[in-house]
Short mmCIF file of C-alpha atoms in Angstrom, two decimals:
data_model
loop_
_atom_site.label_atom_id
_atom_site.label_comp_id
_atom_site.label_asym_id
_atom_site.label_seq_id
_atom_site.Cartn_x
_atom_site.Cartn_y
_atom_site.Cartn_z
CA MET Y 1240 118.04 118.82 98.78
CA SER Y 1241 118.22 115.77 100.97
CA ASN Y 1242 116.65 113.36 98.47
CA VAL Y 1243 114.27 111.75 100.95
CA LEU Y 1244 112.18 109.15 99.14
CA SER Y 1245 108.58 108.47 100.11
CA VAL Y 1246 105.42 106.99 98.64
CA ARG Y 1247 101.69 107.43 99.16
CA GLU Y 1248 98.38 106.60 97.55
CA ILE Y 1249 97.21 108.76 94.67
CA THR Y 1250 95.15 111.88 95.50
CA HIS Y 1251 93.04 114.19 93.34
CA ASN Y 1252 96.03 116.55 93.04
CA ASP Y 1253 98.07 113.83 91.32
CA VAL Y 1254 95.66 113.27 88.43
CA PRO Y 1255 96.92 116.23 86.36
CA LEU Y 1256 100.53 115.17 86.99
CA ILE Y 1257 99.98 111.62 85.71
CA THR Y 1258 97.91 112.87 82.78
CA ASN Y 1259 100.65 115.34 81.88
CA TYR Y 1260 103.31 112.62 82.13
CA TRP Y 1261 101.55 110.48 79.54
CA LEU Y 1262 100.54 113.28 77.19
CA THR Y 1263 103.89 115.08 77.15
CA ALA Y 1264 106.25 112.09 77.18
CA SER Y 1265 108.63 112.04 74.25
CA ALA Y 1266 108.04 109.59 71.44
CA SER Y 1267 111.38 107.94 72.25
CA HIS Y 1268 110.40 107.44 75.91
CA LEU Y 1269 107.02 105.98 74.95
CA ASN Y 1270 108.67 103.75 72.36
CA ALA Y 1271 111.20 102.52 74.96
CA MET Y 1272 108.24 101.34 77.07
CA GLY Y 1273 106.56 99.65 74.10
CA VAL Y 1274 103.68 102.15 73.99
CA ASP Y 1275 101.61 102.41 70.82
CA VAL Y 1276 101.09 106.19 70.58
CA TYR Y 1277 97.93 105.63 68.52
CA LYS Y 1278 96.29 104.03 71.57
CA MET Y 1279 96.98 107.02 73.84
CA PRO Y 1280 93.84 108.24 75.63
CA SER Y 1281 92.93 111.92 75.57
CA ALA Y 1282 93.45 114.14 78.62
CA ALA Y 1283 89.75 113.81 79.47
CA GLU Y 1284 89.94 109.99 79.24
CA TRP Y 1285 93.03 109.86 81.45
CA LYS Y 1286 91.40 112.09 84.04
CA LYS Y 1287 88.20 110.04 84.07
CA MET Y 1288 90.12 106.77 84.55
CA LEU Y 1289 92.20 108.22 87.37
CA TYR Y 1290 89.37 110.03 89.16
CA ASP Y 1291 87.22 106.89 88.92
CA GLN Y 1292 90.02 104.97 90.66
CA LEU Y 1293 89.97 107.40 93.57
CA ASN Y 1294 86.29 106.89 94.29
CA GLN Y 1295 86.21 103.09 94.49
CA PRO Y 1296 86.94 100.68 97.33
CA TYR Y 1297 89.99 98.46 96.87
CA LYS Y 1298 87.99 95.41 95.83
CA GLN Y 1299 86.33 97.31 92.97
CA LYS Y 1300 89.33 99.17 91.55
CA LYS Y 1301 90.51 98.16 88.08
CA ALA Y 1302 93.78 99.97 88.81
CA TYR Y 1303 95.50 101.30 91.92
CA CYS Y 1304 98.24 103.92 91.95
CA ILE Y 1305 101.05 104.78 94.35
CA ILE Y 1306 102.80 108.14 93.94
CA TRP Y 1307 106.58 108.33 94.30
CA LEU Y 1308 108.08 111.45 95.91
CA ILE Y 1309 111.54 112.92 96.42
CA ASP Y 1310 111.65 115.50 99.21
CA GLY Y 1311 107.86 115.61 99.18
CA VAL Y 1312 107.62 116.39 95.46
CA PRO Y 1313 105.86 113.84 93.20
CA VAL Y 1314 108.34 112.44 90.66
CA GLY Y 1315 106.66 109.26 89.44
CA HIS Y 1316 104.21 106.51 90.15
CA SER Y 1317 103.68 102.80 90.25
CA ASN Y 1318 100.34 101.21 89.62
CA ILE Y 1319 98.79 97.80 89.46
CA ASN Y 1320 96.10 96.54 87.12
CA LYS Y 1321 94.73 93.17 85.99
CA ILE Y 1322 93.85 92.90 89.67
CA GLN Y 1323 92.42 89.64 91.00
CA PHE Y 1324 91.80 90.56 94.62
CA GLY Y 1325 93.38 88.04 96.98
CA LYS Y 1326 95.38 86.48 94.15
CA GLU Y 1327 97.47 88.56 91.76
CA ALA Y 1328 98.06 91.88 90.03
CA TYR Y 1329 100.44 93.38 87.45
CA MET Y 1330 102.69 96.28 88.43
CA HIS Y 1331 103.89 99.19 86.28
CA LEU Y 1332 106.74 101.60 87.06
CA HIS Y 1333 107.11 105.23 85.92
CA LEU Y 1334 109.59 107.95 86.79
CA TRP Y 1335 108.22 111.04 85.09
CA ASN Y 1336 111.35 113.11 84.42
CA VAL Y 1337 114.65 112.19 82.81
CA SER Y 1338 116.46 113.93 85.69
CA THR Y 1339 115.12 111.38 88.20
CA ARG Y 1340 115.85 108.26 86.13
CA ALA Y 1341 118.97 106.10 86.39
CA LYS Y 1342 119.75 107.43 89.88
CA GLY Y 1343 119.13 104.19 91.78
CA SER Y 1344 115.85 105.30 93.34
CA GLY Y 1345 113.69 102.81 91.42
CA VAL Y 1346 114.53 99.85 93.65
CA ARG Y 1347 113.73 101.80 96.81
CA PHE Y 1348 110.48 103.15 95.35
CA ILE Y 1349 109.41 99.61 94.43
CA GLN Y 1350 110.29 98.36 97.91
CA MET Y 1351 108.25 101.16 99.49
CA SER Y 1352 105.26 100.47 97.19
CA LEU Y 1353 105.09 96.73 97.83
CA PRO Y 1354 103.35 96.89 101.24
CA TYR Y 1355 100.47 98.84 99.69
CA TYR Y 1356 99.97 96.18 97.03
CA PHE Y 1357 100.36 93.08 99.18
CA LYS Y 1358 98.36 94.41 102.17
CA ASN Y 1359 95.56 96.30 100.43
CA TYR Y 1360 94.98 93.64 97.76
CA GLN Y 1361 95.95 90.56 99.81
CA LEU Y 1362 98.07 89.36 96.90
CA ASP Y 1363 99.65 85.94 96.56
CA THR Y 1364 101.71 87.07 93.55
CA LEU Y 1365 102.70 90.42 92.11
CA TYR Y 1366 103.81 90.37 88.48
CA CYS Y 1367 105.56 92.91 86.30
CA GLU Y 1368 105.97 92.41 82.56
CA PRO Y 1369 108.09 95.23 81.11
CA TYR Y 1370 109.02 95.53 77.47
CA ALA Y 1371 111.95 93.16 76.98
CA LEU Y 1372 113.98 95.91 75.29
CA ASN Y 1373 113.49 98.40 78.16
CA PRO Y 1374 116.63 97.96 80.29
CA ALA Y 1375 115.61 100.05 83.33
CA PRO Y 1376 112.84 97.86 84.79
CA ASN Y 1377 114.58 94.66 83.72
CA LYS Y 1378 117.65 95.68 85.76
CA THR Y 1379 115.64 97.08 88.68
CA LEU Y 1380 113.14 94.28 89.31
CA PRO Y 1381 115.67 91.57 90.32
CA LYS Y 1382 117.32 94.07 92.69
CA ALA Y 1383 113.92 94.46 94.37
CA GLY Y 1384 113.59 90.69 94.80
CA PHE Y 1385 111.53 89.77 91.74
CA ASP Y 1386 112.27 86.47 90.01
CA PHE Y 1387 112.43 86.16 86.23
CA VAL Y 1388 109.75 83.78 84.92
CA LYS Y 1389 109.95 83.92 81.13
CA GLN Y 1390 110.09 86.05 78.01
CA TYR Y 1391 107.15 85.94 75.63
CA ARG Y 1392 105.22 87.92 73.05
CA THR Y 1393 101.97 89.61 74.08
CA ILE Y 1394 100.07 92.88 74.27
CA PRO Y 1395 100.78 93.65 77.94
CA GLY Y 1396 98.43 96.59 78.40
CA PHE Y 1397 95.83 98.78 76.75
CA LEU Y 1398 98.51 101.27 75.64
CA ASN Y 1399 100.85 98.71 74.13
CA ALA Y 1400 101.50 97.17 70.76
CA GLU Y 1401 102.32 93.47 70.56
CA GLN Y 1402 105.86 93.03 71.88
CA GLU Y 1403 108.33 90.80 73.66
CA VAL Y 1404 108.03 91.18 77.43
CA ASN Y 1405 109.91 89.76 80.38
CA LEU Y 1406 107.61 88.38 83.05
CA TRP Y 1407 108.85 88.91 86.61
CA GLN Y 1408 107.13 87.81 89.81
CA LEU Y 1409 107.31 88.38 93.52
CA THR Y 1410 105.34 85.88 95.57
CA LYS Y 1411 103.85 86.68 98.97
CA GLU Y 1412 106.29 84.23 100.54
CA ALA Y 1413 109.28 85.96 98.93
CA TYR Y 1414 107.90 89.37 99.90
CA VAL Y 1415 107.53 88.30 103.55
CA ARG Y 1416 111.01 86.74 103.55
CA LEU Y 1417 112.65 89.82 102.00
CA TYR Y 1418 110.73 92.68 103.57
CA LYS Y 1419 108.89 91.65 106.74
CA ARG Y 1420 111.84 91.30 109.12
#
């Protein structure tokens, strides 16, 4: 394998992969992300949310997903939610299999996903607020150019329990400076 990394927008074929990721993830992996397993949607609910996303124009999407691939095979995804078109959104990062984690690909996948978010949503600021005790995103985000803003306690998403999160941001100006050469 050559380990060629690529990204693309979600397609109908990706919906079962994302659904499977969430429904088969180990309790320890979910816990490491701060997920409250009692809030986990059913397979049917996941599929509805994801298929709904596919059928909406950018300005109407509540979430938007980019698929991460190694050698053309989907291995993870990034998505944004809490979207305020033309202003801001919140990014999430997921490598689906243990075998693809901690290999250094996360930074590159983020870098490749950023143009989709900034261009398609005309963002001024992209945020990411991972669980403070989850080392992977908190090490990866600064390598991708995100600046640490603060640590605070919140419920960061519909799947999460109340927890300490680290808020990271990448402004449009920083994105242009870092990536639009």
